JSON list of C-alpha atoms in Angstrom, two decimals:
[
{"chain": "S", "resi": 1, "resn": "UNK", "atom": "CA", "xyz": [27.29, -31.17, -20.12]},
{"chain": "S", "resi": 2, "resn": "UNK", "atom": "CA", "xyz": [27.72, -27.88, -18.55]},
{"chain": "S", "resi": 3, "resn": "UNK", "atom": "CA", "xyz": [31.60, -26.54, -18.53]},
{"chain": "S", "resi": 4, "resn": "UNK", "atom": "CA", "xyz": [33.52, -27.87, -15.92]},
{"chain": "S", "resi": 5, "resn": "UNK", "atom": "CA", "xyz": [36.29, -25.78, -14.27]},
{"chain": "S", "resi": 6, "resn": "UNK", "atom": "CA", "xyz": [39.67, -26.70, -12.46]},
{"chain": "S", "resi": 7, "resn": "UNK", "atom": "CA", "xyz": [40.49, -23.82, -10.14]},
{"chain": "S", "resi": 8, "resn": "UNK", "atom": "CA", "xyz": [43.70, -24.16, -8.29]},
{"chain": "S", "resi": 9, "resn": "UNK", "atom": "CA", "xyz": [43.52, -24.98, -4.69]},
{"chain": "S", "resi": 10, "resn": "UNK", "atom": "CA", "xyz": [43.79, -22.21, -2.22]},
{"chain": "S", "resi": 11, "resn": "UNK", "atom": "CA", "xyz": [44.01, -22.48, 1.56]},
{"chain": "S", "resi": 12, "resn": "UNK", "atom": "CA", "xyz": [40.37, -21.74, 2.13]},
{"chain": "S", "resi": 13, "resn": "UNK", "atom": "CA", "xyz": [39.54, -25.20, 0.05]},
{"chain": "S", "resi": 14, "resn": "UNK", "atom": "CA", "xyz": [41.52, -27.16, 2.59]},
{"chain": "S", "resi": 15, "resn": "UNK", "atom": "CA", "xyz": [38.41, -28.33, 4.52]},
{"chain": "S", "resi": 16, "resn": "UNK", "atom": "CA", "xyz": [36.43, -29.07, 1.54]},
{"chain": "S", "resi": 17, "resn": "UNK", "atom": "CA", "xyz": [39.04, -31.03, 0.09]},
{"chain": "S", "resi": 18, "resn": "UNK", "atom": "CA", "xyz": [39.78, -33.11, 3.23]},
{"chain": "S", "resi": 19, "resn": "UNK", "atom": "CA", "xyz": [36.10, -33.86, 3.78]},
{"chain": "S", "resi": 20, "resn": "UNK", "atom": "CA", "xyz": [35.79, -34.91, 0.05]},
{"chain": "S", "resi": 21, "resn": "UNK", "atom": "CA", "xyz": [38.94, -37.10, 0.18]},
{"chain": "S", "resi": 22, "resn": "UNK", "atom": "CA", "xyz": [37.56, -38.64, 3.64]},
{"chain": "S", "resi": 23, "resn": "UNK", "atom": "CA", "xyz": [34.19, -39.45, 1.90]},
{"chain": "S", "resi": 24, "resn": "UNK", "atom": "CA", "xyz": [35.93, -40.98, -0.99]},
{"chain": "S", "resi": 25, "resn": "UNK", "atom": "CA", "xyz": [38.37, -43.13, 0.90]},
{"chain": "S", "resi": 26, "resn": "UNK", "atom": "CA", "xyz": [37.15, -43.85, 4.28]},
{"chain": "S", "resi": 27, "resn": "UNK", "atom": "CA", "xyz": [35.69, -47.06, 3.54]},
{"chain": "S", "resi": 28, "resn": "UNK", "atom": "CA", "xyz": [38.83, -48.31, 1.91]},
{"chain": "S", "resi": 29, "resn": "UNK", "atom": "CA", "xyz": [41.07, -47.25, 4.59]},
{"chain": "S", "resi": 30, "resn": "UNK", "atom": "CA", "xyz": [38.66, -49.06, 7.19]},
{"chain": "S", "resi": 31, "resn": "UNK", "atom": "CA", "xyz": [38.89, -52.24, 5.00]},
{"chain": "S", "resi": 32, "resn": "UNK", "atom": "CA", "xyz": [42.75, -52.18, 4.80]},
{"chain": "S", "resi": 33, "resn": "UNK", "atom": "CA", "xyz": [43.39, -50.88, 8.19]},
{"chain": "S", "resi": 34, "resn": "UNK", "atom": "CA", "xyz": [40.64, -51.96, 10.22]},
{"chain": "S", "resi": 35, "resn": "UNK", "atom": "CA", "xyz": [39.71, -48.21, 11.49]},
{"chain": "S", "resi": 36, "resn": "UNK", "atom": "CA", "xyz": [39.91, -44.66, 10.54]},
{"chain": "S", "resi": 37, "resn": "UNK", "atom": "CA", "xyz": [42.16, -42.97, 12.74]},
{"chain": "S", "resi": 38, "resn": "UNK", "atom": "CA", "xyz": [41.39, -39.13, 12.54]},
{"chain": "S", "resi": 39, "resn": "UNK", "atom": "CA", "xyz": [44.82, -37.79, 13.70]},
{"chain": "S", "resi": 40, "resn": "UNK", "atom": "CA", "xyz": [46.62, -39.88, 11.41]},
{"chain": "S", "resi": 41, "resn": "UNK", "atom": "CA", "xyz": [44.43, -39.26, 8.51]},
{"chain": "S", "resi": 42, "resn": "UNK", "atom": "CA", "xyz": [44.90, -35.60, 9.11]},
{"chain": "S", "resi": 43, "resn": "UNK", "atom": "CA", "xyz": [48.68, -36.04, 9.30]},
{"chain": "S", "resi": 44, "resn": "UNK", "atom": "CA", "xyz": [48.67, -37.74, 5.91]},
{"chain": "S", "resi": 45, "resn": "UNK", "atom": "CA", "xyz": [46.38, -35.38, 4.49]},
{"chain": "S", "resi": 46, "resn": "UNK", "atom": "CA", "xyz": [48.58, -32.50, 5.45]},
{"chain": "S", "resi": 47, "resn": "UNK", "atom": "CA", "xyz": [51.43, -34.12, 3.87]},
{"chain": "S", "resi": 48, "resn": "UNK", "atom": "CA", "xyz": [49.10, -34.85, 0.59]},
{"chain": "S", "resi": 49, "resn": "UNK", "atom": "CA", "xyz": [48.49, -30.75, 0.61]},
{"chain": "S", "resi": 50, "resn": "UNK", "atom": "CA", "xyz": [52.11, -29.94, 1.12]},
{"chain": "S", "resi": 51, "resn": "UNK", "atom": "CA", "xyz": [53.18, -32.25, -1.85]},
{"chain": "S", "resi": 52, "resn": "UNK", "atom": "CA", "xyz": [50.41, -31.37, -4.13]},
{"chain": "S", "resi": 53, "resn": "UNK", "atom": "CA", "xyz": [49.40, -27.78, -3.39]},
{"chain": "S", "resi": 54, "resn": "UNK", "atom": "CA", "xyz": [50.77, -26.64, -6.47]},
{"chain": "S", "resi": 55, "resn": "UNK", "atom": "CA", "xyz": [48.92, -29.15, -8.67]},
{"chain": "S", "resi": 56, "resn": "UNK", "atom": "CA", "xyz": [45.79, -29.49, -6.73]},
{"chain": "S", "resi": 57, "resn": "UNK", "atom": "CA", "xyz": [42.60, -28.37, -8.09]},
{"chain": "S", "resi": 58, "resn": "UNK", "atom": "CA", "xyz": [38.93, -27.82, -7.25]},
{"chain": "S", "resi": 59, "resn": "UNK", "atom": "CA", "xyz": [36.53, -29.39, -9.57]},
{"chain": "S", "resi": 60, "resn": "UNK", "atom": "CA", "xyz": [33.56, -26.72, -10.25]},
{"chain": "S", "resi": 61, "resn": "UNK", "atom": "CA", "xyz": [30.57, -26.83, -12.06]},
{"chain": "S", "resi": 62, "resn": "UNK", "atom": "CA", "xyz": [28.31, -23.86, -12.29]},
{"chain": "S", "resi": 63, "resn": "UNK", "atom": "CA", "xyz": [30.66, -22.10, -9.68]},
{"chain": "S", "resi": 64, "resn": "UNK", "atom": "CA", "xyz": [29.85, -24.83, -7.25]},
{"chain": "S", "resi": 65, "resn": "UNK", "atom": "CA", "xyz": [32.85, -27.00, -5.84]},
{"chain": "S", "resi": 66, "resn": "UNK", "atom": "CA", "xyz": [32.03, -30.72, -6.76]},
{"chain": "S", "resi": 67, "resn": "UNK", "atom": "CA", "xyz": [35.29, -32.37, -6.20]},
{"chain": "S", "resi": 68, "resn": "UNK", "atom": "CA", "xyz": [39.15, -31.98, -6.79]},
{"chain": "S", "resi": 69, "resn": "UNK", "atom": "CA", "xyz": [41.72, -33.25, -8.87]},
{"chain": "S", "resi": 70, "resn": "UNK", "atom": "CA", "xyz": [45.44, -33.56, -8.50]},
{"chain": "S", "resi": 71, "resn": "UNK", "atom": "CA", "xyz": [48.11, -34.34, -11.02]},
{"chain": "S", "resi": 72, "resn": "UNK", "atom": "CA", "xyz": [52.24, -34.52, -11.03]},
{"chain": "S", "resi": 73, "resn": "UNK", "atom": "CA", "xyz": [54.40, -33.69, -14.00]},
{"chain": "S", "resi": 74, "resn": "UNK", "atom": "CA", "xyz": [57.83, -33.78, -14.30]},
{"chain": "S", "resi": 75, "resn": "UNK", "atom": "CA", "xyz": [59.89, -33.91, -17.82]},
{"chain": "S", "resi": 76, "resn": "UNK", "atom": "CA", "xyz": [58.10, -36.45, -19.92]},
{"chain": "S", "resi": 77, "resn": "UNK", "atom": "CA", "xyz": [56.18, -38.06, -17.26]},
{"chain": "S", "resi": 78, "resn": "UNK", "atom": "CA", "xyz": [52.51, -37.13, -16.18]},
{"chain": "S", "resi": 79, "resn": "UNK", "atom": "CA", "xyz": [50.24, -38.69, -13.46]},
{"chain": "S", "resi": 80, "resn": "UNK", "atom": "CA", "xyz": [46.65, -38.36, -12.34]},
{"chain": "S", "resi": 81, "resn": "UNK", "atom": "CA", "xyz": [46.78, -38.54, -8.56]},
{"chain": "S", "resi": 82, "resn": "UNK", "atom": "CA", "xyz": [42.98, -38.24, -7.75]},
{"chain": "S", "resi": 83, "resn": "UNK", "atom": "CA", "xyz": [39.54, -37.46, -9.28]},
{"chain": "S", "resi": 84, "resn": "UNK", "atom": "CA", "xyz": [37.42, -37.21, -6.38]},
{"chain": "S", "resi": 85, "resn": "UNK", "atom": "CA", "xyz": [33.89, -36.12, -6.93]},
{"chain": "S", "resi": 86, "resn": "UNK", "atom": "CA", "xyz": [31.11, -35.64, -4.23]},
{"chain": "S", "resi": 87, "resn": "UNK", "atom": "CA", "xyz": [28.46, -38.45, -4.48]},
{"chain": "S", "resi": 88, "resn": "UNK", "atom": "CA", "xyz": [25.63, -36.42, -5.69]},
{"chain": "S", "resi": 89, "resn": "UNK", "atom": "CA", "xyz": [27.63, -35.57, -8.67]},
{"chain": "S", "resi": 90, "resn": "UNK", "atom": "CA", "xyz": [29.31, -38.95, -9.42]},
{"chain": "S", "resi": 91, "resn": "UNK", "atom": "CA", "xyz": [28.11, -41.03, -12.33]},
{"chain": "S", "resi": 92, "resn": "UNK", "atom": "CA", "xyz": [27.54, -38.16, -14.71]},
{"chain": "S", "resi": 93, "resn": "UNK", "atom": "CA", "xyz": [30.54, -38.43, -16.67]},
{"chain": "S", "resi": 94, "resn": "UNK", "atom": "CA", "xyz": [32.60, -35.54, -14.97]},
{"chain": "S", "resi": 95, "resn": "UNK", "atom": "CA", "xyz": [35.46, -37.58, -13.98]},
{"chain": "S", "resi": 96, "resn": "UNK", "atom": "CA", "xyz": [35.56, -39.21, -17.17]},
{"chain": "S", "resi": 97, "resn": "UNK", "atom": "CA", "xyz": [35.28, -35.83, -19.08]},
{"chain": "S", "resi": 98, "resn": "UNK", "atom": "CA", "xyz": [38.43, -34.76, -16.91]},
{"chain": "S", "resi": 99, "resn": "UNK", "atom": "CA", "xyz": [40.43, -37.81, -17.68]},
{"chain": "S", "resi": 100, "resn": "UNK", "atom": "CA", "xyz": [39.85, -37.63, -21.34]},
{"chain": "S", "resi": 101, "resn": "UNK", "atom": "CA", "xyz": [40.88, -33.84, -21.39]},
{"chain": "S", "resi": 102, "resn": "UNK", "atom": "CA", "xyz": [43.91, -34.68, -19.63]},
{"chain": "S", "resi": 103, "resn": "UNK", "atom": "CA", "xyz": [44.73, -37.72, -21.82]},
{"chain": "S", "resi": 104, "resn": "UNK", "atom": "CA", "xyz": [44.44, -35.50, -24.88]},
{"chain": "S", "resi": 105, "resn": "UNK", "atom": "CA", "xyz": [46.70, -32.65, -23.23]},
{"chain": "S", "resi": 106, "resn": "UNK", "atom": "CA", "xyz": [49.55, -35.25, -22.41]}
]
């Protein structure tokens, strides 16, 4: 597998991360709440960005953005929040690779 890069989120990544998260979670949101309220989801997403901006990474493969990853770390506590990969790159072991590296690190 080619080398995967985790590149810290920048403001110009906002739309990519939103669309990736929307694609990953829209079905589940509709299943749980009966609809996708775009305005409400935009508000939730802005809160997500505000909370995780400093620990949000774009997953890149061959310099192409293919997903995002976020985590949370405090003292002896570490949590992986999301590993979202666009559909055409799913099932290739990329998320597993990231997860295994983070487990080794922590």
